[in-house]
Short mmCIF file of C-alpha atoms in Angstrom, two decimals:
data_model
loop_
_atom_site.label_atom_id
_atom_site.label_comp_id
_atom_site.label_asym_id
_atom_site.label_seq_id
_atom_site.Cartn_x
_atom_site.Cartn_y
_atom_site.Cartn_z
CA MET A 1320 107.15 81.29 13.65
CA LYS A 1321 105.13 81.35 10.43
CA GLN A 1322 103.87 84.76 9.38
CA LEU A 1323 100.55 85.34 7.66
CA ASP A 1324 99.67 88.84 6.45
CA LEU A 1325 95.92 89.26 6.56
CA GLN A 1326 95.86 92.27 4.23
CA GLU A 1327 97.86 90.33 1.67
CA LEU A 1328 96.20 86.91 1.93
CA GLY A 1329 92.65 87.76 2.93
CA LEU A 1330 90.52 86.26 5.66
CA ARG A 1331 89.46 83.03 3.95
CA GLN A 1332 93.02 82.15 3.04
CA ILE A 1333 94.24 82.82 6.57
CA ASN A 1334 91.48 80.81 8.21
CA SER A 1335 91.73 77.85 5.86
CA THR A 1336 95.52 77.77 6.31
CA LEU A 1337 95.20 77.77 10.09
CA GLN A 1338 92.32 75.29 10.08
CA SER A 1339 94.24 72.77 7.98
CA ALA A 1340 97.69 73.28 9.53
CA ILE A 1341 99.19 70.26 11.28
CA PRO A 1342 101.42 71.41 14.15
CA GLU A 1343 103.89 68.51 13.82
CA THR A 1344 104.60 69.05 10.15
CA ASP A 1345 103.55 72.66 9.40
CA GLY A 1346 104.91 74.19 12.61
CA GLN A 1347 103.19 75.13 15.80
CA GLN A 1348 103.87 78.87 16.05
CA TRP A 1349 101.87 81.17 13.77
CA SER A 1350 101.44 84.90 13.62
CA VAL A 1351 98.77 86.92 11.81
CA SER A 1352 99.80 90.48 10.99
CA ASN A 1353 97.62 93.42 9.92
CA PRO A 1354 94.33 92.18 11.40
CA MET A 1355 92.91 95.73 10.96
CA GLY A 1356 89.81 94.93 12.98
CA LEU A 1357 88.51 92.36 10.51
CA HIS A 1358 85.90 89.88 11.73
CA ALA A 1359 86.11 86.13 12.34
CA ILE A 1360 89.90 85.87 12.37
CA ALA A 1361 91.27 82.45 13.42
CA CYS A 1362 87.85 80.87 13.78
CA GLY A 1363 87.23 77.14 13.88
CA LEU A 1364 90.80 76.08 14.68
CA ASN A 1365 91.11 72.45 15.76
CA SER A 1366 94.74 71.59 16.47
CA LYS A 1367 97.40 72.50 18.99
CA LEU A 1368 98.60 75.61 17.20
CA SER A 1369 99.84 78.70 18.94
CA VAL A 1370 98.54 81.71 17.01
CA THR A 1371 99.26 85.37 17.71
CA ILE A 1372 97.01 88.03 16.19
CA ASP A 1373 99.31 91.02 16.00
CA GLY A 1374 96.89 93.89 16.56
CA ASN A 1375 93.24 94.71 17.18
CA ALA A 1376 90.70 92.15 16.01
CA GLY A 1377 87.08 92.63 14.95
CA PHE A 1378 84.04 90.57 15.87
CA TYR A 1379 84.02 86.84 16.70
CA CYS A 1380 87.77 86.38 16.76
CA ALA A 1381 88.88 82.82 17.63
CA GLY A 1382 85.30 81.59 17.68
CA MET A 1383 84.59 77.86 18.07
CA ASN A 1384 88.20 77.30 19.07
CA GLN A 1385 89.34 73.74 19.88
CA GLN A 1386 92.82 72.94 21.21
CA ALA A 1387 94.55 76.01 19.80
CA ASP A 1388 96.16 78.75 21.86
CA VAL A 1389 95.24 82.14 20.35
CA THR A 1390 96.59 85.46 21.63
CA ILE A 1391 95.12 88.74 20.43
CA LYS A 1392 97.69 91.48 20.98
CA GLY A 1393 95.28 94.33 21.38
CA HIS A 1394 91.52 94.85 21.53
CA ALA A 1395 89.03 92.12 20.65
CA GLY A 1396 85.65 93.02 19.17
CA VAL A 1397 82.23 91.57 19.92
CA GLY A 1398 81.98 87.86 20.74
CA VAL A 1399 85.66 86.94 21.10
CA ALA A 1400 86.13 83.17 21.66
CA GLU A 1401 82.41 82.68 21.10
CA ASN A 1402 81.44 79.05 21.56
CA MET A 1403 84.99 77.95 22.41
CA MET A 1404 85.25 74.21 23.03
CA SER A 1405 88.82 73.87 24.38
CA GLY A 1406 92.23 75.51 24.19
CA MET A 1407 93.00 79.03 25.27
CA VAL A 1408 92.29 82.54 24.01
CA ARG A 1409 94.06 85.56 25.49
CA VAL A 1410 93.26 89.22 24.83
CA THR A 1411 95.97 91.61 25.96
CA GLY A 1412 93.74 94.69 25.69
CA ASN A 1413 90.03 95.22 26.31
CA ALA A 1414 87.19 93.20 24.84
CA SER A 1415 83.81 94.31 23.50
CA GLN A 1416 80.55 92.71 24.55
CA SER A 1417 79.60 89.03 24.67
CA ALA A 1418 83.13 87.75 25.21
CA GLY A 1419 83.19 83.97 25.58
CA ALA A 1420 79.48 83.68 24.79
CA THR A 1421 78.11 80.12 24.93
CA GLY A 1422 81.62 78.67 25.41
CA HIS A 1423 81.72 74.96 26.27
CA GLY A 1424 85.32 74.67 27.44
CA GLY A 1425 88.83 76.07 27.41
CA LEU A 1426 90.13 79.23 29.01
CA LEU A 1427 89.50 82.81 27.89
CA VAL A 1428 91.74 85.46 29.46
CA ILE A 1429 91.03 89.16 29.01
CA GLU A 1430 93.80 91.22 30.53
CA GLY A 1431 91.88 94.50 30.30
CA ASP A 1432 88.15 95.17 30.71
CA ALA A 1433 85.36 93.19 29.13
CA SER A 1434 82.17 94.95 28.14
CA SER A 1435 78.57 93.90 28.74
CA ARG A 1436 77.21 90.34 28.54
CA CYS A 1437 80.60 88.73 29.13
CA GLY A 1438 80.15 84.97 29.43
CA ILE A 1439 76.51 85.08 28.36
CA SER A 1440 75.11 81.53 28.36
CA MET A 1441 78.54 80.04 29.10
CA LYS A 1442 78.39 76.26 29.18
CA GLY A 1443 81.67 75.15 30.69
CA ILE A 1444 84.25 77.70 29.58
CA ASP A 1445 86.47 79.38 32.17
CA ILE A 1446 86.86 83.15 31.78
CA VAL A 1447 89.36 85.29 33.69
CA ILE A 1448 89.14 89.05 33.35
CA GLY A 1449 91.98 91.22 34.66
CA GLY A 1450 89.78 94.33 34.73
CA SER A 1451 86.04 94.87 35.01
CA VAL A 1452 82.98 93.56 33.18
CA GLY A 1453 79.90 95.43 31.97
CA HIS A 1454 76.23 94.86 32.67
CA MET A 1455 74.45 91.49 32.32
CA SER A 1456 77.66 89.51 32.50
CA GLY A 1457 77.15 85.82 33.23
CA PHE A 1458 73.55 86.05 31.98
CA MET A 1459 72.07 82.52 31.97
CA ALA A 1460 75.53 81.13 32.64
CA GLN A 1461 75.18 77.37 32.84
CA LEU A 1462 78.58 75.92 33.66
CA GLY A 1463 82.19 77.00 34.09
CA HIS A 1464 83.86 79.79 36.03
CA MET A 1465 84.12 83.51 35.52
CA VAL A 1466 86.81 85.31 37.49
CA ILE A 1467 86.53 89.10 37.56
CA CYS A 1468 89.55 90.81 39.13
CA GLY A 1469 87.89 94.25 38.90
CA ASP A 1470 84.24 95.30 39.21
CA ALA A 1471 81.05 93.87 37.74
CA GLY A 1472 78.29 95.99 36.18
CA GLU A 1473 74.55 95.77 36.71
CA ALA A 1474 72.66 92.48 36.91
CA LEU A 1475 75.60 90.14 37.29
CA GLY A 1476 74.64 86.49 36.81
CA ASP A 1477 71.02 87.17 35.89
CA SER A 1478 69.10 83.88 35.62
CA ILE A 1479 72.29 81.97 36.28
CA TYR A 1480 72.40 78.16 36.38
CA GLU A 1481 75.46 76.31 37.68
CA ALA A 1482 78.33 78.57 36.60
CA ILE A 1483 80.43 80.00 39.42
CA LEU A 1484 81.36 83.67 39.50
CA TYR A 1485 84.27 85.13 41.49
CA VAL A 1486 84.54 88.91 41.82
CA ALA A 1487 87.31 90.83 43.58
CA GLY A 1488 85.87 94.34 43.15
CA ASP A 1489 82.42 95.82 43.55
CA VAL A 1490 79.28 94.34 42.07
CA GLU A 1491 76.90 97.06 40.93
CA SER A 1492 73.93 94.73 41.31
CA LEU A 1493 73.11 91.05 41.11
CA GLY A 1494 70.64 89.77 38.54
CA ALA A 1495 67.58 87.63 39.22
CA ASP A 1496 68.33 84.47 41.20
CA CYS A 1497 72.04 85.27 41.60
CA ILE A 1498 73.27 85.33 45.19
CA GLU A 1499 76.52 85.55 47.09
CA LYS A 1500 77.75 82.19 48.33
CA GLN A 1501 80.33 81.09 50.81
CA MET A 1502 83.96 80.66 49.72
CA THR A 1503 85.22 77.27 50.86
CA PRO A 1504 88.87 76.11 50.73
CA GLU A 1505 87.86 74.08 47.70
CA HIS A 1506 86.63 77.19 45.90
CA GLU A 1507 89.81 79.04 46.84
CA LYS A 1508 91.85 76.20 45.37
CA THR A 1509 89.90 76.29 42.08
CA LEU A 1510 90.20 80.08 41.96
CA ALA A 1511 93.95 80.00 42.66
CA GLU A 1512 94.42 77.51 39.81
CA LEU A 1513 92.42 79.68 37.41
CA LEU A 1514 94.36 82.81 38.36
CA SER A 1515 97.61 80.94 37.97
CA ARG A 1516 96.68 79.55 34.54
CA ALA A 1517 95.64 83.06 33.46
CA GLY A 1518 98.87 84.57 34.80
CA MET A 1519 97.05 86.94 37.13
CA ASP A 1520 98.75 87.82 40.39
CA LYS A 1521 95.77 88.35 42.67
CA ASP A 1522 95.04 87.21 46.22
CA VAL A 1523 92.20 84.66 46.34
CA LYS A 1524 91.16 86.12 49.70
CA SER A 1525 90.06 89.32 47.94
CA PHE A 1526 87.33 87.50 45.96
CA ARG A 1527 83.69 86.81 46.70
CA ARG A 1528 81.74 83.99 45.13
CA TYR A 1529 78.35 84.28 43.43
CA GLY A 1530 76.05 81.64 42.01
CA SER A 1531 72.48 80.49 41.55
CA ALA A 1532 69.86 80.51 44.30
CA ARG A 1533 68.16 77.85 42.13
CA LYS A 1534 64.74 79.40 42.60
CA LEU A 1535 64.06 79.93 38.91
CA TYR A 1536 64.81 76.44 37.62
CA ASN A 1537 61.13 75.57 37.47
CA PHE A 1538 58.20 77.91 37.33
CA ASN A 1539 56.94 78.59 40.80
CA ILE A 1540 54.03 80.98 41.29
CA ASP A 1541 55.57 82.17 44.57
CA HIS A 1542 58.54 83.50 42.60
CA ALA A 1543 56.56 85.09 39.78
CA GLY A 1544 57.90 88.52 40.71
CA ASP A 1545 61.48 87.38 40.09
CA TYR A 1546 61.00 86.23 36.51
CA MET B 873 72.62 97.85 10.85
CA CYS B 874 73.95 101.31 9.85
CA GLY B 875 77.45 102.49 10.58
CA ILE B 876 78.52 105.64 12.34
CA VAL B 877 81.95 107.19 12.55
CA GLY B 878 83.45 110.26 14.15
CA LEU B 879 86.94 111.72 14.08
CA TYR B 880 88.26 114.58 16.18
CA LEU B 881 91.82 115.71 15.54
CA LYS B 882 93.76 116.82 18.60
CA ASN B 883 96.93 117.50 16.61
CA GLU B 884 96.60 120.60 14.43
CA ALA B 885 99.23 119.25 12.04
CA LEU B 886 96.64 116.70 10.91
CA TYR B 887 93.90 119.25 10.07
CA PRO B 888 94.86 119.36 6.36
CA GLN B 889 94.32 115.58 6.18
CA LEU B 890 90.90 115.42 7.85
CA GLY B 891 88.94 114.48 4.73
CA ALA B 892 91.55 111.97 3.62
CA LEU B 893 91.74 110.31 7.04
CA PHE B 894 87.96 110.17 7.33
CA LYS B 895 87.32 108.67 3.88
CA PRO B 896 88.38 105.07 4.63
CA MET B 897 86.52 105.27 7.94
CA LEU B 898 83.23 106.00 6.21
CA ILE B 899 83.82 103.62 3.31
CA SER B 900 84.68 100.74 5.64
CA MET B 901 81.13 100.99 7.00
CA THR B 902 79.57 100.46 3.56
CA SER B 903 78.59 96.88 4.37
CA ARG B 904 76.62 98.20 7.34
CA GLY B 905 74.89 100.89 5.31
CA PRO B 906 74.89 100.87 1.51
CA ASP B 907 71.64 102.85 1.07
CA SER B 908 72.82 106.36 1.79
CA ALA B 909 75.63 108.22 3.46
CA GLY B 910 76.28 111.60 4.93
CA VAL B 911 78.84 113.61 6.79
CA ALA B 912 79.06 116.74 8.86
CA ILE B 913 82.37 118.54 8.59
CA TYR B 914 83.37 121.47 10.74
CA ARG B 915 85.58 123.91 8.85
CA ASN B 916 86.02 127.53 7.73
CA PRO B 917 84.13 129.26 10.56
CA VAL B 918 82.30 132.34 9.37
CA ALA B 919 82.89 135.87 10.64
CA GLU B 920 80.92 137.44 13.46
CA GLY B 921 77.44 138.39 12.22
CA GLN B 922 77.45 135.77 9.49
CA VAL B 923 75.72 132.40 9.38
CA LYS B 924 76.45 129.38 7.25
CA PHE B 925 73.65 127.27 5.77
CA SER B 926 73.99 123.84 4.19
CA LEU B 927 71.30 123.64 1.52
CA ALA B 928 70.20 120.75 -0.64
CA HIS B 929 68.13 120.32 -3.77
CA GLU B 930 66.95 117.29 -5.69
CA ARG B 931 68.87 118.30 -8.79
CA SER B 932 72.61 118.75 -9.11
CA ASP B 933 72.08 121.52 -11.72
CA HIS B 934 70.00 123.73 -9.48
CA ASP B 935 70.65 127.43 -10.06
CA TRP B 936 72.10 128.39 -6.69
CA ASN B 937 73.52 131.71 -7.87
CA SER B 938 70.07 133.01 -8.79
CA LEU B 939 68.78 131.94 -5.41
CA SER B 940 71.62 133.74 -3.67
CA THR B 941 71.07 136.92 -5.73
CA ALA B 942 67.32 136.92 -5.05
CA LEU B 943 67.93 136.38 -1.35
CA ALA B 944 70.47 139.23 -1.26
CA GLU B 945 68.01 141.60 -2.95
CA ALA B 946 65.07 140.62 -0.78
CA LEU B 947 66.86 140.85 2.56
CA ALA B 948 69.53 143.41 1.64
CA CYS B 949 72.22 141.01 2.77
CA ALA B 950 75.58 139.96 1.37
CA ASN B 951 75.98 136.28 0.46
CA THR B 952 78.49 133.88 -0.91
CA ILE B 953 77.33 130.55 -2.20
CA VAL B 954 79.42 127.54 -3.21
CA GLN B 955 77.76 124.63 -4.97
CA ARG B 956 78.81 121.06 -4.26
CA ASP B 957 76.79 118.67 -6.37
CA THR B 958 73.21 118.64 -5.01
CA HIS B 959 74.21 120.79 -2.05
CA ALA B 960 75.32 124.37 -1.62
CA ILE B 961 77.00 126.18 1.24
CA LEU B 962 75.52 129.61 1.71
CA VAL B 963 77.31 132.16 3.90
CA THR B 964 75.20 135.22 4.60
CA ASP B 965 75.18 138.24 6.87
CA GLY B 966 71.38 138.21 6.76
CA ASP B 967 69.33 137.47 9.85
CA GLU B 968 69.18 133.72 10.37
CA ARG B 969 65.42 133.48 10.90
CA SER B 970 64.62 135.86 8.04
CA VAL B 971 66.80 133.79 5.70
CA GLN B 972 65.05 130.60 6.79
CA SER B 973 61.58 132.06 6.30
CA TRP B 974 62.56 133.55 2.94
CA LEU B 975 63.87 130.15 1.80
CA ALA B 976 60.72 128.40 3.01
CA GLU B 977 58.53 130.83 1.08
CA HIS B 978 60.53 131.50 -2.07
CA ALA B 979 62.53 128.29 -2.48
CA PRO B 980 60.28 125.54 -1.09
CA ASP B 981 62.18 122.89 -3.06
CA VAL B 982 65.39 123.77 -1.24
CA ARG B 983 66.01 121.98 2.03
CA VAL B 984 68.06 123.44 4.86
CA VAL B 985 70.16 120.48 6.04
CA GLY B 986 72.39 122.34 8.47
CA ARG B 987 73.24 125.74 9.85
CA GLY B 988 75.73 127.31 12.19
CA SER B 989 79.08 128.98 12.01
CA SER B 990 81.27 126.11 10.86
CA VAL B 991 79.22 122.97 10.18
CA GLU B 992 78.64 121.79 6.62
CA ILE B 993 76.37 118.78 6.07
CA PHE B 994 76.38 116.68 2.91
CA LYS B 995 74.20 113.62 2.47
CA GLU B 996 72.83 111.63 -0.40
CA THR B 997 71.51 108.24 -1.36
CA GLY B 998 74.02 105.83 -2.84
CA LEU B 999 77.15 104.04 -1.77
CA PRO B 1000 79.29 105.91 0.78
CA GLU B 1001 82.28 106.15 -1.56
CA GLN B 1002 80.17 107.70 -4.32
CA VAL B 1003 78.60 110.14 -1.88
CA TYR B 1004 82.00 111.11 -0.48
CA ASP B 1005 83.41 111.72 -3.94
CA ARG B 1006 80.38 113.68 -5.15
CA PHE B 1007 80.99 116.28 -2.48
CA ASP B 1008 84.75 116.31 -2.97
CA LEU B 1009 85.41 115.58 0.68
CA ALA B 1010 88.72 113.71 0.41
CA SER B 1011 90.61 117.00 0.18
CA ALA B 1012 88.61 118.61 2.99
CA GLN B 1013 90.49 120.23 5.86
CA GLY B 1014 89.23 120.83 9.35
CA ARG B 1015 89.22 119.63 12.93
CA HIS B 1016 86.41 117.13 13.16
CA MET B 1017 83.89 115.22 11.17
CA ILE B 1018 81.11 112.74 11.83
CA GLY B 1019 79.48 110.45 9.32
CA HIS B 1020 76.84 107.83 8.77
CA THR B 1021 76.19 104.96 6.40
CA ARG B 1022 72.55 103.95 6.34
CA MET B 1023 70.77 100.64 5.99
CA ALA B 1024 67.19 101.85 6.05
CA THR B 1025 64.84 100.07 8.45
CA GLU B 1026 62.26 102.55 9.71
CA SER B 1027 61.60 104.75 6.68
CA ALA B 1028 62.32 105.25 2.99
CA VAL B 1029 65.71 105.54 1.33
CA THR B 1030 65.76 109.25 0.50
CA THR B 1031 68.22 112.09 0.80
CA ALA B 1032 65.99 113.70 3.42
CA GLY B 1033 66.00 110.46 5.41
CA SER B 1034 69.79 110.29 5.34
CA HIS B 1035 71.92 111.28 8.28
CA PRO B 1036 73.28 113.53 9.78
CA PHE B 1037 70.20 115.37 11.02
CA ALA B 1038 70.77 118.95 12.13
CA THR B 1039 69.67 119.65 15.70
CA GLY B 1040 70.57 123.30 16.03
CA ALA B 1041 73.37 125.72 15.33
CA ASP B 1042 76.47 123.65 14.53
CA LEU B 1043 74.80 120.58 16.04
CA CYS B 1044 73.86 117.41 14.27
CA LEU B 1045 73.23 113.78 15.02
CA VAL B 1046 73.93 110.41 13.47
CA HIS B 1047 72.15 107.36 14.81
CA ASN B 1048 72.65 103.62 14.69
CA GLY B 1049 69.62 101.79 15.96
CA SER B 1050 65.88 102.19 15.93
CA LEU B 1051 63.56 104.08 18.22
CA SER B 1052 60.30 102.42 19.20
CA ASN B 1053 58.45 105.46 20.56
CA HIS B 1054 59.24 107.85 17.73
CA ASN B 1055 55.64 108.20 16.53
CA ARG B 1056 54.32 109.30 19.90
CA LEU B 1057 57.31 111.55 20.50
CA ARG B 1058 56.92 113.10 17.04
CA GLU B 1059 53.29 113.96 17.82
CA GLU B 1060 54.27 115.52 21.13
CA LEU B 1061 56.99 117.58 19.48
CA LYS B 1062 54.62 118.65 16.69
CA ARG B 1063 52.20 119.96 19.32
CA ARG B 1064 55.07 122.08 20.60
CA GLY B 1065 55.60 123.53 17.14
CA VAL B 1066 58.46 121.38 15.85
CA SER B 1067 58.16 120.53 12.16
CA PHE B 1068 59.34 117.32 10.51
CA SER B 1069 60.31 116.54 6.95
CA THR B 1070 60.43 112.72 7.09
CA GLU B 1071 58.91 109.71 8.85
CA ASN B 1072 62.40 108.84 10.06
CA ASP B 1073 62.90 107.83 13.71
CA SER B 1074 66.34 109.42 13.88
CA GLU B 1075 64.90 112.77 12.83
CA VAL B 1076 62.71 112.55 15.94
CA ALA B 1077 65.79 112.08 18.13
CA ALA B 1078 67.38 115.10 16.45
CA ALA B 1079 64.20 117.16 16.87
CA TYR B 1080 63.97 116.09 20.51
CA LEU B 1081 67.48 117.40 21.18
CA THR B 1082 66.75 120.58 19.19
CA ALA B 1083 63.67 121.27 21.30
CA LYS B 1084 65.60 120.70 24.53
CA LEU B 1085 68.47 122.94 23.44
CA GLN B 1086 66.00 125.66 22.45
CA GLN B 1087 64.72 125.56 26.02
CA GLY B 1088 68.23 126.49 27.12
CA ILE B 1089 69.12 123.03 28.41
CA SER B 1090 72.78 122.10 27.99
CA LEU B 1091 73.63 119.35 25.51
CA LYS B 1092 74.85 117.13 28.33
CA ASP B 1093 71.56 117.51 30.23
CA ALA B 1094 69.56 117.06 27.03
CA LEU B 1095 71.37 113.80 26.35
CA GLU B 1096 70.80 112.60 29.89
CA GLN B 1097 67.09 113.40 29.61
CA ALA B 1098 67.04 111.54 26.29
CA LEU B 1099 67.95 108.40 28.21
CA ASP B 1100 64.54 108.64 29.91
CA ASP B 1101 62.48 109.87 26.98
CA LEU B 1102 63.80 107.89 24.03
CA ASP B 1103 62.76 104.25 23.93
CA GLY B 1104 64.64 101.88 21.67
CA PHE B 1105 68.13 101.02 20.62
CA TYR B 1106 70.63 103.69 19.84
CA THR B 1107 74.21 104.67 19.61
CA PHE B 1108 74.31 108.39 18.85
CA CYS B 1109 77.22 110.46 17.72
CA ILE B 1110 76.49 114.17 18.06
CA GLY B 1111 78.65 116.66 16.21
CA THR B 1112 79.14 120.00 17.98
CA GLY B 1113 80.98 123.17 17.01
CA ASN B 1114 83.96 122.04 19.04
CA GLY B 1115 83.94 118.27 18.93
CA PHE B 1116 81.57 115.38 19.26
CA ALA B 1117 79.67 113.43 21.88
CA VAL B 1118 78.70 109.75 22.03
CA LEU B 1119 75.73 108.24 23.85
CA ARG B 1120 74.48 104.64 23.95
CA ASP B 1121 71.15 103.47 25.29
CA PRO B 1122 71.12 101.78 28.73
CA ILE B 1123 71.05 98.28 27.23
CA ALA B 1124 73.79 99.07 24.70
CA CYS B 1125 72.82 96.54 22.05
CA LYS B 1126 74.24 98.61 19.22
CA HIS B 1127 77.96 98.29 18.71
CA ALA B 1128 80.32 101.13 19.42
CA ILE B 1129 84.01 101.54 19.96
CA LEU B 1130 86.19 104.45 20.96
CA ALA B 1131 89.91 104.90 20.44
CA GLU B 1132 92.21 107.71 21.45
CA THR B 1133 95.82 108.68 20.85
CA ASP B 1134 97.71 111.91 21.50
CA ASP B 1135 96.76 112.97 17.96
CA TRP B 1136 93.09 112.06 17.63
CA VAL B 1137 89.93 110.59 19.09
CA ALA B 1138 87.74 108.35 16.99
CA MET B 1139 84.42 106.59 17.45
CA ALA B 1140 82.94 103.98 15.17
CA THR B 1141 80.42 101.18 15.04
CA GLU B 1142 83.25 98.74 14.39
CA TYR B 1143 86.96 98.98 15.03
CA ARG B 1144 87.86 98.31 11.40
CA ALA B 1145 86.71 101.87 10.65
CA ILE B 1146 89.41 103.13 13.00
CA ALA B 1147 92.15 100.70 11.94
CA THR B 1148 93.40 102.89 9.10
CA LEU B 1149 94.11 105.93 11.28
CA PRO B 1150 97.80 106.66 11.98
CA GLY B 1151 98.87 104.97 15.21
CA ALA B 1152 95.57 103.11 15.64
CA GLU B 1153 97.33 99.90 16.67
CA ASN B 1154 98.66 101.61 19.79
CA ALA B 1155 95.58 103.70 20.59
CA ARG B 1156 93.72 103.25 23.86
CA THR B 1157 90.72 101.28 22.59
CA TRP B 1158 87.55 100.52 24.51
CA GLU B 1159 83.82 100.04 24.25
CA PRO B 1160 81.87 103.01 25.62
CA ARG B 1161 79.63 102.21 28.56
CA PRO B 1162 75.84 102.33 28.28
CA ALA B 1163 73.88 105.40 29.34
CA THR B 1164 77.06 107.45 29.62
CA VAL B 1165 77.84 110.68 27.79
CA TYR B 1166 81.32 110.77 26.30
CA ALA B 1167 82.44 114.02 24.73
CA TRP B 1168 85.43 115.70 23.22
CA GLY B 1169 85.72 119.43 22.75
CA ALA B 1170 84.78 121.19 25.95
CA GLU B 1171 83.19 124.49 25.08
CA THR B 1172 79.76 123.41 23.89
CA LEU B 1173 79.20 120.79 26.53
CA GLU B 1174 78.84 122.88 29.58
CA GLY B 1175 78.47 120.78 32.69
CA LEU B 1176 80.87 118.04 31.71
CA SER B 1177 84.07 117.87 33.63
CA VAL B 1178 87.24 118.01 31.61
CA ASN B 1179 90.08 115.77 32.63
CA ASP B 1180 93.70 116.25 31.80
CA GLU B 1181 93.60 113.88 28.86
CA ASN B 1182 91.62 116.49 26.93
CA HIS B 1183 88.47 114.46 26.93
CA MET B 1184 85.63 114.17 29.31
CA THR B 1185 83.00 111.76 30.32
CA ALA B 1186 80.03 112.03 32.57
CA GLY B 1187 79.16 109.18 34.83
CA VAL B 1188 82.42 107.31 34.56
CA ALA B 1189 86.02 108.14 35.17
#
């Protein structure tokens, strides 16, 4: 395990070290101490590193991640794992708003609660939340899966495209064009795999599935009231 | 932008360190608000029958002692006055309204920036660290403090436009965001006799709360009515005689974070303002929900239920 002290080295030094590290020669296991809520920690990684942020992170932690496995031991600020392409990001505490925004791939796990706009405009990322999510989560979600083991706030999946949402708890309200859909054995299989990868022990039978009614894809005067 | 911070100490052993603990919190928000800064600190409550005024003047060499003497002669009251740079803390046994009218008439260049039994408000233009040092706040002792670093968007960079804004006895408000209906609301409040000293949108929010509280509405109800009447983006931190309250607008665009340990409760725009507090790494840390009043310090917030963790929230568990 290689240790990097953020207070000592500074953000740019930490990020450039992690971005240029080669797992085979520089070592795979890295730890960043004293994050102190600073922003943009461990952004733009693009190799199979395993990085632990030892404490609470600020905004945009592990953004644009590819391949790497990043664990934030604590709270993650706004936009954690924003635009992730692949790899895995895990938050052991709660996350602020816009977690996993615009993510194209990989897996984001939030063990606690996520705040509003979780998975906004997600484009293929899978997000598993152990707790609840705030309002407008899954807004304009295009592709990927969001698994919410707790409750969802207002306007879940507003203007959703082809992302699939699974919720075990209560949904305060569904957003425009988001509807409940039937759970098939195939969906249960996908959900079970996601829960297993995230390390969440939760019965797939307790979940409901939500997705797009596909009424807002093209402008239709009959649906003007829904826009 | 703008940054707001609040710290409420649950552990009395930390009271002597309040100013020192709060300093890095405020300074860490400099990048969010380098134009001006201000704090409200709650300390040294006055005796029964006395009132404490926070006064400000443009000049740091203003003759506060002469003002105090003239006030004492005119109203036959006993005063003490302590100058801190451009501000002065006046403690008087004179009638509160009479003192305010006397100041308005005889010292029109002096601004009343706060009043109550324990609150002291200090605010100035300039970098937060400079402002903090000017008022010698690092050595300050007390139970709680709120602060603001301002990046001006809606009105000029002036001391009067700096936060906190007083909203009543021992009450004040700091605001991150911008209100879009402040002009109309200001006109409505003016018709009801409320006076304004700036074009600032946050002053309108403060005046709105002041007017509600003067009608006898509890702070909790006033904040809940604000959700209907204030249009725009806001995270508010409201300092009260016994603690502070936090409210975000229903859309909750403006950042906010809360953290709590057995020793303290803190709120900030960003977590890095909280990171320097003792035990922050193990604090319960979460983003406050929209349109929900969070408050610490029970006495002034009648109507909020207190739970056994010594904090209370309305609307959520």
